[in-house]
Backbone as numpy.savetxt, mean C-alpha at the origin, in Angstrom:
# Nx Ny Nz CAx CAy CAz Cx Cy Cz
-4.88 8.59 -13.20 -4.92 6.96 -13.05 -3.87 6.25 -12.94
-4.11 5.46 -12.08 -3.04 4.36 -11.90 -3.39 2.92 -12.53
-2.28 2.65 -13.28 -2.12 1.38 -13.92 -1.57 0.18 -13.43
-2.00 -0.92 -13.49 -1.45 -2.16 -13.24 -1.46 -3.36 -13.78
-1.39 -4.50 -13.44 -1.67 -5.54 -13.88 -2.03 -6.65 -12.77
-2.47 -7.63 -13.26 -2.82 -8.79 -12.63 -2.09 -9.92 -12.73
-1.37 -10.66 -11.71 -0.21 -11.69 -11.92 -1.21 -13.19 -12.04
-0.12 -14.09 -12.29 -0.49 -15.33 -12.30 -1.37 -16.08 -11.19
-0.96 -15.34 -9.83 -1.81 -15.79 -8.75 -2.93 -15.04 -8.59
-3.39 -14.19 -9.72 -4.45 -13.17 -9.42 -4.62 -12.66 -8.42
-3.27 -12.04 -8.26 -2.95 -10.91 -7.38 -3.04 -9.61 -8.22
-4.00 -8.30 -7.77 -3.92 -6.98 -8.69 -2.74 -6.41 -7.97
-2.15 -6.17 -8.89 -0.58 -5.35 -8.49 -0.41 -3.56 -8.98
0.02 -2.94 -8.37 0.24 -1.84 -8.79 1.62 -1.26 -8.38
2.36 -0.42 -9.51 3.91 0.34 -8.78 3.39 1.42 -8.06
4.23 1.83 -7.24 4.43 3.06 -6.31 5.44 3.70 -6.13
5.46 5.13 -6.10 6.63 5.53 -5.52 6.48 6.04 -4.19
7.47 5.49 -3.27 7.26 6.14 -2.03 8.44 6.85 -1.44
8.36 7.82 -0.32 9.68 9.12 -0.11 9.38 8.64 1.61
10.89 8.61 1.63 11.25 8.66 3.29 11.27 10.16 3.60
11.27 10.34 5.34 11.41 11.68 5.79 13.01 12.25 5.31
14.07 11.44 5.02 15.24 11.74 4.51 15.25 12.05 3.08
14.44 12.08 2.47 14.12 12.21 0.94 14.15 11.30 0.00
14.72 9.90 0.59 15.11 8.71 -0.45 13.96 8.24 -0.68
13.73 7.91 -2.22 12.53 7.15 -2.56 12.66 6.15 -2.92
11.68 5.08 -3.01 11.95 3.70 -3.66 10.65 3.31 -4.36
10.80 2.43 -5.32 9.29 2.37 -6.41 9.03 1.03 -5.77
7.59 0.86 -5.25 7.54 -0.38 -5.06 6.43 -1.17 -5.68
6.38 -2.63 -5.65 5.29 -3.09 -6.25 4.31 -3.78 -5.11
3.18 -3.24 -4.99 2.20 -3.52 -4.12 0.86 -4.27 -4.44
0.18 -5.15 -3.73 -0.90 -5.94 -3.58 -2.21 -5.33 -3.13
-3.14 -4.79 -4.09 -4.31 -4.40 -3.54 -5.00 -5.48 -2.89
-5.32 -4.93 -1.34 -5.86 -5.81 -0.48 -7.39 -5.42 -0.34
-8.37 -5.74 -0.63 -9.74 -5.47 -0.41 -10.38 -5.82 0.81
-9.48 -6.47 1.71 -9.79 -6.80 3.15 -8.98 -6.09 3.96
-8.08 -5.16 3.92 -7.20 -4.35 4.52 -7.79 -2.88 4.29
-8.19 -2.36 5.81 -9.26 -1.16 5.54 -8.11 0.22 5.69
-6.94 -0.03 6.08 -5.79 0.66 6.52 -5.48 1.65 4.98
-4.20 1.96 4.92 -3.87 2.96 3.56 -2.82 1.98 2.98
-1.85 1.41 3.53 -0.74 0.84 3.28 0.19 -0.04 4.28
0.68 -1.22 3.70 1.54 -1.67 4.88 2.88 -2.02 4.17
4.19 -1.75 4.77 5.49 -1.79 4.13 6.26 -2.95 5.38
7.23 -3.65 4.45 8.19 -4.41 5.65 8.88 -3.53 6.25
8.84 -4.00 7.51 9.39 -3.30 8.52 11.17 -2.88 8.51
11.74 -3.49 7.78 12.86 -3.34 7.12 12.99 -2.18 6.08
12.11 -1.82 5.18 11.98 -1.08 4.40 11.67 0.16 5.07
10.81 0.30 6.29 10.73 1.40 6.79 11.79 1.89 7.53
12.33 1.01 7.99 13.76 1.47 8.41 14.60 2.10 7.76
14.91 1.54 6.40 15.97 1.83 5.26 15.54 3.22 4.94
14.40 3.30 4.84 13.72 4.98 4.46 13.63 5.81 5.65
13.78 5.45 6.62 13.99 6.38 7.89 12.45 6.76 8.18
11.59 5.84 7.96 10.38 6.83 8.43 9.87 6.92 9.59
9.49 7.98 9.79 8.81 8.42 11.36 7.72 7.48 11.86
8.24 7.15 13.16 7.26 6.09 13.81 6.16 7.10 14.38
5.10 6.71 13.76 3.89 7.98 14.42 2.68 7.35 15.79
2.87 5.75 15.78 1.98 4.99 16.38 2.38 3.76 16.51
1.61 2.93 17.57 1.55 1.59 17.72 0.47 1.27 17.80
-0.11 -0.03 17.17 -1.38 -0.53 17.20 -1.51 -1.87 17.19
-2.39 -2.34 18.19 -3.05 -3.54 18.23 -3.97 -4.10 16.65
-3.37 -4.94 15.69 -3.91 -5.06 14.83 -4.63 -6.60 14.67
-5.61 -6.89 14.07 -6.49 -7.95 14.02 -5.98 -8.58 12.61
-5.71 -9.46 12.55 -4.94 -10.14 11.38 -6.05 -11.09 10.65
-6.15 -11.24 9.34 -7.14 -12.21 8.56 -7.19 -13.43 9.13
-6.42 -14.49 10.20 -6.31 -15.53 10.77 -7.18 -15.76 12.19
-7.47 -14.09 12.49 -8.10 -14.05 14.04 -7.10 -13.80 14.99
-5.98 -13.74 14.80 -4.78 -13.39 15.50 -4.46 -11.84 15.67
-3.93 -11.39 16.79 -3.61 -10.06 17.02 -2.51 -9.67 17.18
-1.33 -8.74 16.38 -0.22 -8.50 16.55 -0.19 -6.70 17.16
1.19 -6.58 17.58 1.57 -5.17 17.76 2.40 -4.72 16.70
1.80 -3.58 16.06 2.38 -3.08 14.76 2.72 -1.42 15.03
4.22 -1.44 14.23 4.62 0.01 14.23 3.86 0.69 13.03
3.37 1.76 13.20 2.72 2.48 12.10 3.82 4.07 11.46
4.20 4.10 10.47 5.00 5.31 9.92 4.19 5.71 9.18
4.81 7.33 9.10 4.44 8.12 8.28 5.07 8.09 6.96
4.39 7.93 5.81 5.35 7.93 4.41 4.42 9.03 3.38
5.55 9.03 2.35 4.35 10.17 1.52 4.87 8.92 0.01
3.55 8.87 -0.75 3.18 8.16 -1.66 2.66 8.97 -2.88
2.96 8.59 -4.01 2.93 9.08 -5.38 1.60 8.63 -5.41
0.51 9.11 -5.46 -1.00 8.53 -5.71 -1.62 9.21 -6.68
-1.84 8.62 -8.10 -2.76 9.13 -8.89 -2.39 10.63 -9.29
-0.94 10.82 -9.20 -0.61 12.21 -9.65 -0.42 13.07 -8.30
-0.46 12.50 -7.27 -0.46 13.58 -5.87 0.38 13.06 -4.94
0.98 13.68 -4.33 1.99 13.39 -3.17 0.95 13.24 -1.93
1.27 12.24 -1.52 -0.08 12.36 -0.29 0.61 11.62 1.13
0.49 12.04 2.15 1.02 11.66 3.40 0.37 10.66 4.14
0.71 9.36 3.87 -0.15 8.49 4.84 0.26 7.68 5.58
-0.61 7.01 6.45 -0.23 5.83 7.72 0.04 4.48 6.84
1.76 4.11 7.18 2.04 2.68 6.59 2.19 1.40 7.70
1.42 0.58 7.67 1.48 -0.08 9.08 3.02 -1.22 8.56
4.01 -1.25 9.46 5.17 -2.08 9.44 4.79 -3.45 9.57
4.35 -4.27 8.48 4.19 -5.65 8.81 4.42 -6.44 7.25
4.96 -8.11 7.29 4.78 -8.60 6.37 5.91 -8.50 5.57
6.22 -9.04 4.48 7.34 -8.65 3.46 6.71 -8.07 1.94
5.70 -8.21 1.68 4.91 -7.57 0.68 4.28 -6.25 1.06
4.24 -5.42 -0.30 3.53 -4.16 0.05 1.99 -4.25 -0.05
1.24 -3.80 0.48 -0.23 -3.81 0.38 -1.19 -2.69 0.41
-1.33 -2.42 -0.68 -2.36 -1.30 -0.60 -3.90 -1.47 -0.28
-4.29 -0.52 1.06 -5.81 -1.05 1.47 -6.66 0.15 0.88
-7.66 -0.16 1.38 -9.18 0.46 1.08 -8.94 2.08 1.40
-7.99 2.53 2.68 -8.04 3.82 2.81 -7.40 4.51 1.84
-6.60 4.00 1.02 -5.66 4.46 -0.17 -6.79 4.56 -1.04
-7.66 3.83 -1.39 -8.54 3.63 -2.52 -9.73 4.41 -2.54
-10.21 5.16 -1.02 -11.12 5.72 -1.15 -11.32 6.81 -2.16
-12.79 7.10 -2.52 -12.66 8.07 -3.49 -12.47 7.78 -5.21
-12.11 6.57 -5.20 -11.27 5.96 -6.51 -12.27 4.90 -6.53
-12.28 4.46 -8.23 -12.81 3.19 -8.78 -11.57 2.31 -8.90
-11.82 0.87 -8.60 -11.01 -0.09 -9.13 -11.75 -0.67 -10.09
-10.57 -1.25 -11.38 -11.01 -1.96 -12.49 -10.13 -3.18 -12.27
-10.20 -4.47 -12.62 -9.29 -5.21 -12.86 -9.99 -6.57 -13.27
-9.01 -7.17 -14.52 -9.27 -8.06 -15.40 -8.96 -9.34 -14.82
-9.52 -10.09 -14.28 -9.21 -10.78 -13.28 -8.70 -12.24 -14.14
-7.54 -12.17 -14.72 -7.05 -13.19 -15.60 -5.40 -13.05 -15.54
-4.46 -13.89 -15.61 -3.46 -13.41 -15.87 -2.70 -12.56 -16.81
-2.27 -11.40 -16.51 -1.75 -10.29 -17.48 -3.04 -9.34 -17.46
-4.12 -9.29 -16.94 -5.27 -8.37 -16.86 -4.91 -7.09 -16.68
-5.52 -6.31 -16.94 -5.53 -5.08 -16.89 -6.09 -4.18 -15.63
-5.45 -3.55 -14.60 -5.56 -2.91 -13.38 -5.77 -1.30 -13.86
-6.79 -0.87 -13.30 -7.24 0.64 -13.70 -7.80 1.38 -12.44
-7.02 2.31 -11.63 -7.19 2.63 -10.11 -7.82 4.72 -10.67
-8.96 4.74 -11.01 -8.95 6.27 -10.99 -9.70 6.98 -10.20
-9.78 8.18 -9.82 -10.43 9.10 -8.76 -11.69 9.41 -9.52
-12.80 9.47 -8.45 -13.94 9.87 -8.73 -14.27 11.10 -8.45
-15.24 11.34 -9.13 -15.61 13.11 -8.94 -15.01 13.96 -9.19
């Protein structure tokens, strides 16, 4: 089970530990984004800092309808008691958790400042 909290802007937040190929780890606070179907986004500077391997370059469609080229990196993330290797799009400044990472889990969020967030594996 992963626990988090809703902030005053009604963003659903969770804390995750990620690890780069050099073995360096970093705890991050990420926003759960139900409109993002990928796994994770990380700031390009963080991907560089952790030495994350570049695994792809993609053309991504943003919420505003614009298209951008993004680097995609491989990263280890501690997720619900397991270490998973996932793709992280290098974009923006705030990490996002997408629906790819939430697949097979339920998400419960009390949508008020300080509200509880619980993510649990299903089945």
